[in-house]
Short mmCIF file of C-alpha atoms in Angstrom, two decimals:
data_model
loop_
_atom_site.label_atom_id
_atom_site.label_comp_id
_atom_site.label_asym_id
_atom_site.label_seq_id
_atom_site.Cartn_x
_atom_site.Cartn_y
_atom_site.Cartn_z
CA THR A 15 -106.49 24.18 -0.42
CA THR A 16 -104.16 26.96 0.11
CA THR A 17 -103.42 25.73 3.62
CA LEU A 18 -102.66 22.26 2.31
CA HIS A 19 -100.37 23.55 -0.40
CA THR A 20 -98.46 25.69 2.05
CA ALA A 21 -98.18 22.76 4.42
CA ARG A 22 -96.75 20.45 1.70
CA ALA A 23 -94.21 22.92 0.36
CA PRO A 24 -91.80 22.74 3.25
CA SER A 25 -91.83 18.96 3.06
CA TRP A 26 -90.84 19.03 -0.64
CA SER A 27 -88.22 21.64 0.08
CA VAL A 28 -86.89 19.56 2.99
CA CYS A 29 -86.74 16.48 0.85
CA LEU A 30 -85.05 18.39 -1.91
CA ASP A 31 -82.61 19.79 0.50
CA CYS A 32 -81.92 16.33 1.96
CA HIS A 33 -81.44 14.86 -1.49
CA CYS A 34 -79.13 17.67 -2.48
CA ALA A 35 -77.22 17.30 0.70
CA MET A 36 -76.95 13.57 0.21
CA TYR A 37 -75.99 14.05 -3.41
CA ALA A 38 -73.42 16.63 -2.40
CA SER A 39 -72.08 14.45 0.33
CA MET A 40 -71.91 11.41 -2.02
CA THR A 41 -70.31 13.47 -4.72
CA GLN A 42 -67.82 14.92 -2.29
CA SER A 43 -67.00 11.50 -0.95
CA ILE A 44 -66.75 10.14 -4.53
CA LEU A 45 -64.53 13.00 -5.40
CA GLN A 46 -62.47 12.62 -2.26
CA HIS A 47 -62.12 8.95 -2.90
CA GLY A 48 -61.23 9.58 -6.49
CA VAL A 49 -58.69 12.19 -5.55
CA LEU A 50 -57.25 9.95 -2.84
CA SER A 51 -57.13 6.92 -5.16
CA HIS A 52 -55.65 9.14 -7.88
CA SER A 53 -53.04 10.48 -5.51
CA VAL A 54 -52.33 7.01 -4.21
CA LEU A 55 -52.08 5.69 -7.70
CA SER A 56 -49.84 8.55 -8.78
CA ARG A 57 -47.72 8.01 -5.70
CA ASP A 58 -47.47 4.31 -6.47
CA ARG A 59 -46.63 5.10 -10.04
CA ARG A 60 -43.92 7.57 -8.89
CA LEU A 61 -42.52 4.95 -6.55
CA ASN A 62 -42.54 2.38 -9.29
CA VAL A 63 -40.91 4.75 -11.74
CA THR A 64 -38.34 5.68 -9.08
CA ARG A 65 -37.72 2.02 -8.31
CA SER A 66 -37.46 1.22 -11.98
CA ARG A 67 -34.99 4.13 -12.40
CA VAL A 68 -32.94 2.90 -9.46
CA VAL A 69 -32.85 -0.60 -10.96
CA VAL A 70 -31.95 0.81 -14.28
CA VAL A 71 -29.19 2.92 -12.80
CA GLN A 72 -27.94 -0.07 -10.77
CA ASN A 73 -27.99 -2.24 -13.85
CA LEU A 74 -26.17 0.50 -15.86
CA GLY A 75 -23.64 0.83 -13.04
CA LYS A 76 -23.10 -2.93 -13.06
CA GLU A 77 -22.75 -2.94 -16.81
CA ARG A 78 -20.39 0.06 -16.74
CA SER A 79 -18.36 -1.49 -14.01
CA THR A 80 -18.33 -4.80 -15.79
CA GLY A 81 -17.42 -3.04 -19.05
CA PHE A 82 -14.68 -1.09 -17.32
CA SER A 83 -13.32 -4.21 -15.72
CA LYS A 84 -13.41 -6.01 -19.03
CA PHE A 85 -11.77 -3.01 -20.66
CA SER A 86 -9.18 -2.88 -17.94
CA LYS A 87 -8.55 -6.59 -18.21
CA GLN A 88 -8.30 -6.33 -21.98
CA GLY A 89 -5.94 -3.39 -21.62
CA GLN A 90 -3.81 -5.28 -19.14
CA GLU A 91 -3.79 -8.29 -21.40
CA SER A 92 -2.83 -6.16 -24.34
CA GLN A 93 -0.06 -4.49 -22.27
CA VAL A 94 1.16 -7.91 -21.17
CA LEU A 95 0.97 -9.13 -24.74
CA ARG A 96 2.88 -6.12 -25.98
CA GLY A 97 5.45 -6.56 -23.21
CA ARG A 98 5.88 -10.20 -24.13
CA VAL A 99 6.24 -9.25 -27.79
CA VAL A 100 8.83 -6.63 -26.94
CA CYS A 101 10.59 -9.00 -24.55
CA ALA A 102 10.71 -11.70 -27.16
CA ARG A 103 11.83 -9.28 -29.73
CA ALA A 104 14.57 -7.86 -27.49
CA SER A 105 15.75 -11.23 -26.32
CA SER A 106 15.74 -12.79 -29.79
CA MET A 107 17.33 -9.77 -31.41
CA ASN A 108 20.80 -10.31 -32.74
CA LEU A 109 22.91 -7.29 -32.25
CA ASN A 110 25.36 -8.54 -34.81
CA GLU A 111 22.78 -7.78 -37.44
CA ASP A 112 21.84 -4.31 -38.45
CA SER A 113 18.21 -4.37 -37.07
CA ALA A 114 16.57 -1.03 -36.40
CA PHE A 115 13.18 0.52 -36.37
CA ASP A 116 12.24 3.07 -39.02
CA GLU A 117 12.24 5.89 -36.43
CA GLU A 118 16.00 5.31 -35.75
CA MET A 119 17.02 6.25 -39.29
CA ALA A 120 17.21 9.86 -38.22
CA VAL A 121 20.14 9.04 -35.86
CA PRO A 122 23.53 8.21 -37.49
CA LYS A 123 24.28 4.47 -37.45
CA ASP A 124 27.31 4.71 -35.18
CA GLN A 125 25.46 6.90 -32.61
CA ARG A 126 22.48 4.69 -32.02
CA PRO A 127 22.56 3.11 -28.53
CA VAL A 128 21.98 -0.37 -29.87
CA ASN A 129 24.94 -0.11 -32.23
CA GLU A 130 27.06 1.39 -29.43
CA LEU A 131 26.24 -1.63 -27.31
CA LYS A 132 27.23 -3.79 -30.19
CA ASN A 133 30.57 -1.96 -30.46
CA LEU A 134 31.18 -2.44 -26.73
CA GLN A 135 30.58 -6.17 -27.05
CA GLU A 136 33.03 -6.41 -29.97
CA ALA A 137 35.75 -4.23 -28.44
CA PRO A 138 38.77 -6.07 -27.03
CA LEU A 139 38.71 -4.54 -23.59
CA TYR A 140 35.05 -3.66 -23.15
CA SER A 141 33.92 -7.15 -24.19
CA TRP A 142 35.15 -8.38 -20.75
CA GLY A 143 31.92 -7.09 -19.34
CA GLU A 144 29.85 -9.92 -20.94
CA LEU A 145 32.28 -12.79 -20.23
CA SER A 146 31.45 -15.52 -17.79
CA ASP A 147 32.66 -15.21 -14.20
CA VAL A 148 35.51 -17.67 -14.82
CA GLU A 149 36.76 -16.06 -17.98
CA TYR A 150 36.32 -12.57 -16.41
CA ALA A 151 38.38 -13.58 -13.30
CA ARG A 152 40.99 -15.21 -15.50
CA ASN A 153 41.42 -12.09 -17.61
CA LEU A 154 41.74 -9.93 -14.50
CA LEU A 155 44.30 -12.27 -13.08
CA GLY A 156 46.26 -12.29 -16.26
CA LEU A 157 46.18 -8.52 -16.34
CA TRP A 158 47.36 -8.34 -12.78
CA LEU A 159 50.26 -10.83 -13.49
CA PHE A 160 51.28 -8.80 -16.50
CA PHE A 161 51.68 -5.59 -14.45
CA PHE A 162 53.22 -7.37 -11.55
CA VAL A 163 55.88 -9.05 -13.68
CA PHE A 164 56.79 -6.02 -15.80
CA ILE A 165 56.04 -3.02 -13.52
CA GLY A 166 55.17 -3.83 -9.93
CA GLY A 167 57.70 -6.59 -9.29
CA PRO A 168 60.82 -4.81 -10.68
CA VAL A 169 59.95 -1.58 -8.84
CA SER A 170 59.30 -3.44 -5.63
CA ALA A 171 62.53 -5.44 -5.97
CA GLN A 172 64.48 -2.15 -5.93
CA THR A 173 63.10 -1.40 -2.56
CA TYR A 174 62.68 -4.78 -0.89
CA PRO A 175 65.29 -7.44 -1.76
CA THR A 176 63.70 -10.75 -2.54
CA ASP A 177 66.20 -12.79 -0.48
CA THR A 178 65.65 -10.93 2.80
CA GLN A 179 62.24 -9.19 2.44
CA PHE A 180 60.33 -11.45 0.13
CA LEU A 181 56.94 -10.91 1.76
CA GLN A 182 57.20 -7.16 1.64
CA PHE A 183 58.28 -7.55 -2.04
CA LEU A 184 55.14 -9.53 -2.84
CA LEU A 185 52.81 -7.10 -0.98
CA ALA A 186 54.31 -4.01 -2.56
CA GLY A 187 54.51 -5.48 -6.03
CA GLY A 188 51.04 -6.95 -5.69
CA CYS A 189 49.45 -3.79 -4.52
CA GLY A 190 51.30 -1.84 -7.24
CA ALA A 191 49.89 -4.18 -9.89
CA VAL A 192 46.34 -3.86 -8.59
CA VAL A 193 46.27 -0.15 -9.46
CA PRO A 194 46.38 -0.67 -13.24
CA VAL A 195 43.72 -3.38 -12.87
CA VAL A 196 41.43 -0.93 -11.06
CA LEU A 197 42.06 1.72 -13.75
CA CYS A 198 41.15 -0.73 -16.54
CA THR A 199 38.04 -1.88 -14.69
CA LEU A 200 37.07 1.77 -14.20
CA ARG A 201 37.53 2.41 -17.90
CA ILE A 202 35.30 -0.54 -18.78
CA TYR A 203 32.78 0.65 -16.27
CA LEU A 204 32.62 4.18 -17.60
CA GLY A 205 32.01 2.82 -21.18
CA TRP A 206 29.28 0.52 -20.16
CA SER A 207 27.71 3.16 -17.95
CA TYR A 208 27.65 5.66 -20.85
CA VAL A 209 25.90 3.21 -23.21
CA GLY A 210 23.55 2.17 -20.40
CA ASP A 211 22.46 5.70 -19.77
CA ARG A 212 21.76 6.21 -23.48
CA LEU A 213 19.74 2.93 -23.57
CA LEU A 214 17.64 3.81 -20.58
CA SER A 215 17.05 7.48 -21.55
CA ALA A 216 13.93 8.45 -23.41
CA VAL A 217 15.86 10.92 -25.62
CA VAL A 218 19.07 10.55 -27.47
CA GLU A 219 21.60 13.31 -28.18
CA TYR A 220 23.51 12.88 -31.38
CA GLU A 221 25.67 14.93 -33.83
CA GLU A 222 24.25 15.02 -37.32
CA THR A 223 27.41 16.13 -39.11
CA GLY A 224 29.75 17.43 -36.35
CA TRP A 225 30.00 18.76 -32.86
CA TYR A 226 28.50 22.09 -33.83
CA ASP A 227 25.11 20.72 -34.99
CA GLY A 228 23.92 18.64 -32.02
CA GLN A 229 20.37 17.24 -32.30
CA ILE A 230 17.96 15.54 -29.89
CA TRP A 231 15.85 12.56 -30.95
CA VAL A 232 12.86 11.32 -28.86
CA LYS A 233 12.53 7.58 -28.88
CA SER A 234 9.31 5.92 -29.90
CA PRO A 235 7.53 3.62 -27.35
CA GLU A 236 8.77 0.49 -29.23
CA VAL A 237 12.41 1.72 -29.37
CA LEU A 238 12.33 2.88 -25.76
CA ALA A 239 10.94 -0.50 -24.57
CA ARG A 240 13.62 -2.42 -26.45
CA ASP A 241 16.42 -0.17 -25.28
CA ARG A 242 15.32 -0.31 -21.67
CA LEU A 243 15.11 -4.04 -21.77
CA LEU A 244 18.61 -4.20 -23.15
CA GLY A 245 19.83 -1.71 -20.58
CA SER A 246 18.20 -3.59 -17.70
CA TYR A 247 19.15 -7.16 -18.64
CA LYS A 248 22.50 -6.66 -20.37
CA VAL A 249 24.10 -3.45 -19.05
CA LYS A 250 23.03 -3.33 -15.36
CA PRO A 251 24.42 -6.85 -14.48
CA THR A 252 27.72 -5.93 -16.12
CA LEU A 253 27.92 -2.65 -14.20
CA ALA A 254 27.14 -4.46 -10.93
CA ARG A 255 30.01 -6.90 -11.44
CA LEU A 256 32.43 -4.19 -12.43
CA LYS A 257 31.47 -2.18 -9.35
CA ASN A 258 32.03 -5.20 -7.14
CA THR A 259 35.47 -5.72 -8.76
CA MET A 260 36.51 -2.14 -8.01
CA LEU A 261 35.20 -2.40 -4.44
CA ALA A 262 37.17 -5.56 -3.88
CA SER A 263 40.35 -3.97 -5.38
CA ALA A 264 39.84 -0.93 -3.14
CA GLY A 265 39.60 -3.28 -0.15
CA VAL A 266 42.87 -4.99 -1.09
CA LEU A 267 44.64 -1.64 -1.41
CA ALA A 268 43.26 -0.47 1.92
#
């Protein structure tokens, strides 16, 4: 009996060892499979989360870009609308009326650029700048004839007799009469240039009560837009025509 028991003991131990080994291997394989599947699952989840984040970021980027484009378009439309409103206001503004913004009340009435432009348009000599081309040329021709008849002609007749040197008389008298025309044109040009600079400038220098208390007023955006429209569409064309007149007169004298 003792021999049989001792012979069976190794078999039970071998079987137990085999079962333990199999159980351990199965457990290890299950654990490995579980760990692998868990790692794969976590990796897939991370990929999905990353992909979802990328999609969300792309969508946010698209929304932001779309919103920015909409905002920029709205801003451009608002700027265009403001420009049209200011253009319409400046074009429909009657300078004969005392129309001014509230911000301009700090500047004396006669020193505001808009009122200075109004005074130029009403002045006898400076108003030539806004005349039509025919009226402008007629006034210059009349001015030239006036100086030729009363100044240039008599002075030229003393040097060149009309019966023998009539051509020289005309040239000398005509060139002499051109000089006052150029001076008058230059005076008109300087007046319009001064007002144009004050219209186009963002600040206005004015005297509150006298020359000793000069002040500086910064224009508001509305006033600056209106003044620059007036300076661009009313003053600059006048200055260009006056400049061409002076260049042509200089060419005649040369």
